């Protein structure tokens, strides 16, 4: 049996579609904590960062990156 794609290059592999929930600038990632019900029963949960795909200028060229909203807001500020 012959494959047309190497394992890491086929865009149809499910494992290639999984992306890490991590900001490309600051590295902010998921945190863990508890859901607390009215009866104070605690169950584990994940707090995911608020990530968006944004275009940044790196070396004079536009590059798409996954950024958290804090990094997008900080990049929008005018340097002083």
Coordinates of N, CA and C in Angstrom, one line a residue:
X1 N 0.8 -1.2 0.0 CA 0.0 0.0 0.0 C 0.9 1.2 0.0
X2 N 0.6 2.2 -0.9 CA 1.4 3.4 -1.0 C 0.6 4.6 -0.6
X3 N 1.3 5.5 0.2 CA 0.6 6.7 0.7 C 1.1 7.9 -0.2
X4 N 0.2 8.8 -0.5 CA 0.6 9.9 -1.3 C 1.2 11.0 -0.4
X5 N 0.9 11.0 0.9 CA 1.3 12.0 1.8 C 2.2 11.4 2.9
X6 N 3.1 12.1 3.4 CA 3.8 11.7 4.6 C 2.8 11.9 5.8
X7 N 3.1 11.4 6.9 CA 2.1 11.4 8.0 C 1.8 12.8 8.5
X8 N 2.8 13.7 8.5 CA 2.6 15.1 9.0 C 2.1 16.1 8.0
X9 N 2.0 15.7 6.7 CA 1.7 16.6 5.6 C 0.3 16.5 5.1
X10 N -0.4 15.5 5.4 CA -1.7 15.3 4.8 C -2.7 16.1 5.6
X11 N -3.4 17.1 4.9 CA -4.4 17.9 5.6 C -5.6 17.2 6.0
X12 N -5.9 16.0 5.6 CA -7.1 15.3 6.0 C -6.9 14.5 7.2
X13 N -5.7 14.3 7.8 CA -5.5 13.7 9.0 C -6.2 14.5 10.1
X14 N -6.9 13.8 11.0 CA -7.6 14.5 12.1 C -6.6 15.1 13.1
X15 N -5.4 14.5 13.3 CA -4.5 15.0 14.2 C -3.9 16.3 13.8
X16 N -3.9 16.6 12.5 CA -3.3 17.9 12.0 C -4.3 19.0 12.3
X17 N -5.6 18.7 12.5 CA -6.5 19.8 12.8 C -6.6 20.2 14.2
X18 N -5.9 19.5 15.1 CA -5.9 19.9 16.5 C -4.9 20.9 16.7
X19 N -5.2 22.0 17.3 CA -4.3 23.1 17.6 C -4.2 23.3 19.1
X20 N -3.1 23.7 19.5 CA -3.0 24.0 21.0 C -3.7 25.3 21.3
X21 N -4.3 25.3 22.5 CA -5.0 26.5 22.9 C -4.0 27.4 23.7
X22 N -3.0 28.0 22.9 CA -2.0 28.8 23.5 C -1.7 30.0 22.6
X23 N -1.5 31.1 23.3 CA -1.2 32.4 22.6 C 0.2 32.3 22.0
X24 N 0.3 32.8 20.7 CA 1.6 32.8 20.0 C 2.6 33.8 20.6
X25 N 2.0 34.9 21.2 CA 2.9 35.9 21.8 C 3.3 35.7 23.2
X26 N 2.3 35.6 24.1 CA 2.7 35.5 25.5 C 2.7 34.1 26.0
X27 N 2.1 33.1 25.3 CA 2.1 31.7 25.7 C 1.1 31.4 26.7
X28 N 0.1 32.3 26.9 CA -1.0 32.0 27.8 C -1.8 30.8 27.3
X29 N -2.1 29.8 28.2 CA -2.7 28.6 27.9 C -3.9 28.3 28.8
X30 N -4.4 27.1 28.7 CA -5.6 26.7 29.6 C -5.1 26.7 31.1
X31 N -6.1 27.0 31.9 CA -5.9 26.9 33.4 C -7.0 26.0 33.9
X32 N -6.7 25.4 35.0 CA -7.7 24.5 35.6 C -8.3 25.0 36.9
X33 N -9.5 24.7 37.2 CA -10.2 25.2 38.4 C -11.4 24.3 38.7
X34 N -12.3 24.8 39.5 CA -13.5 24.1 39.9 C -14.7 24.8 39.5
X35 N -15.7 24.1 39.0 CA -17.1 24.6 39.0 C -17.6 24.3 40.4
X36 N -18.3 25.3 41.0 CA -18.9 25.2 42.3 C -20.4 25.4 42.2
X37 N -21.1 24.4 42.6 CA -22.6 24.4 42.5 C -23.1 25.1 43.7
X38 N -24.4 25.3 43.8 CA -25.1 25.9 44.9 C -24.9 25.1 46.2
X39 N -24.8 23.8 46.0 CA -24.5 22.9 47.2 C -23.0 22.8 47.5
X40 N -22.2 23.6 46.9 CA -20.8 23.6 47.1 C -20.0 22.3 46.6
X41 N -20.7 21.6 45.7 CA -20.0 20.4 45.1 C -19.0 20.9 44.1
X42 N -17.8 20.5 44.2 CA -16.8 21.0 43.3 C -16.5 19.9 42.2
X43 N -16.5 20.3 40.9 CA -16.1 19.5 39.8 C -15.1 20.2 39.0
X44 N -14.1 19.5 38.5 CA -13.0 20.1 37.7 C -13.5 20.7 36.4
X45 N -12.8 21.8 36.0 CA -13.1 22.4 34.7 C -11.9 23.1 34.2
X46 N -11.9 23.5 32.9 CA -10.8 24.2 32.3 C -11.2 25.6 31.9
X47 N -10.4 26.6 32.2 CA -10.5 27.9 31.7 C -9.7 28.1 30.5
X48 N -10.3 28.3 29.3 CA -9.5 28.5 28.1 C -9.3 29.9 27.8
X49 N -8.1 30.3 27.2 CA -7.9 31.7 26.9 C -8.7 32.1 25.7
X50 N -9.0 33.4 25.6 CA -9.8 34.0 24.6 C -8.9 34.2 23.4
X51 N -8.8 33.2 22.5 CA -7.9 33.3 21.3 C -8.6 33.7 20.1
X52 N -8.0 34.5 19.2 CA -8.5 34.9 17.9 C -7.3 34.9 16.9
X53 N -7.7 34.6 15.7 CA -6.7 34.6 14.6 C -6.5 36.1 14.2
X54 N -5.3 36.6 14.3 CA -5.1 38.0 13.9 C -3.9 38.1 13.0
X55 N -3.8 39.1 12.2 CA -2.7 39.3 11.3 C -1.7 40.3 12.0
X56 N -0.5 39.9 12.1 CA 0.6 40.8 12.6 C 1.6 41.1 11.6
X57 N 2.3 42.2 11.7 CA 3.4 42.5 10.8 C 4.7 42.1 11.4
X58 N 5.3 41.1 10.8 CA 6.6 40.6 11.4 C 7.6 40.7 10.2
X59 N 8.6 41.5 10.4 CA 9.7 41.7 9.4 C 9.1 42.3 8.1
X60 N 8.1 43.2 8.3 CA 7.5 43.8 7.1 C 6.5 43.0 6.3
X61 N 6.2 41.8 6.8 CA 5.3 40.9 6.1 C 4.2 40.5 7.1
X62 N 2.9 40.5 6.5 CA 1.8 40.0 7.4 C 1.9 38.5 7.7
X63 N 1.6 38.2 8.9 CA 1.7 36.8 9.4 C 0.4 36.6 10.2
X64 N -0.3 35.5 10.0 CA -1.5 35.1 10.8 C -1.0 34.4 12.0
X65 N -1.5 34.8 13.2 CA -1.2 34.2 14.4 C -2.4 34.1 15.3
X66 N -2.3 33.1 16.2 CA -3.4 33.0 17.2 C -3.0 33.7 18.5
X67 N -3.7 34.8 18.7 CA -3.4 35.7 19.8 C -4.5 35.8 20.8
X68 N -4.2 36.0 22.1 CA -5.2 36.3 23.1 C -5.6 37.7 23.0
X69 N -6.8 38.1 23.5 CA -7.3 39.4 23.3 C -6.4 40.4 24.0
X70 N -5.7 40.1 25.1 CA -4.8 41.0 25.8 C -3.7 41.4 24.9
X71 N -3.1 40.4 24.1 CA -2.0 40.7 23.2 C -2.5 41.6 22.0
X72 N -3.7 41.3 21.6 CA -4.2 42.1 20.5 C -4.4 43.6 20.9
X73 N -4.9 43.8 22.1 CA -5.1 45.1 22.6 C -3.8 45.8 22.9
X74 N -2.8 45.1 23.4 CA -1.5 45.7 23.6 C -0.8 46.1 22.3
X75 N -0.9 45.2 21.3 CA -0.3 45.5 20.0 C -1.0 46.7 19.4
X76 N -2.2 47.0 19.7 CA -2.9 48.1 19.0 C -2.5 49.5 19.7
X77 N -1.9 49.4 20.8 CA -1.5 50.7 21.5 C -0.4 51.3 20.7
X78 N -0.4 52.6 20.7 CA 0.7 53.3 20.0 C 1.9 53.3 20.9
X79 N 3.1 53.0 20.3 CA 4.3 53.0 21.2 C 4.7 54.5 21.5
X80 N 5.2 54.6 22.7 CA 5.5 56.0 23.2 C 7.0 56.1 23.3

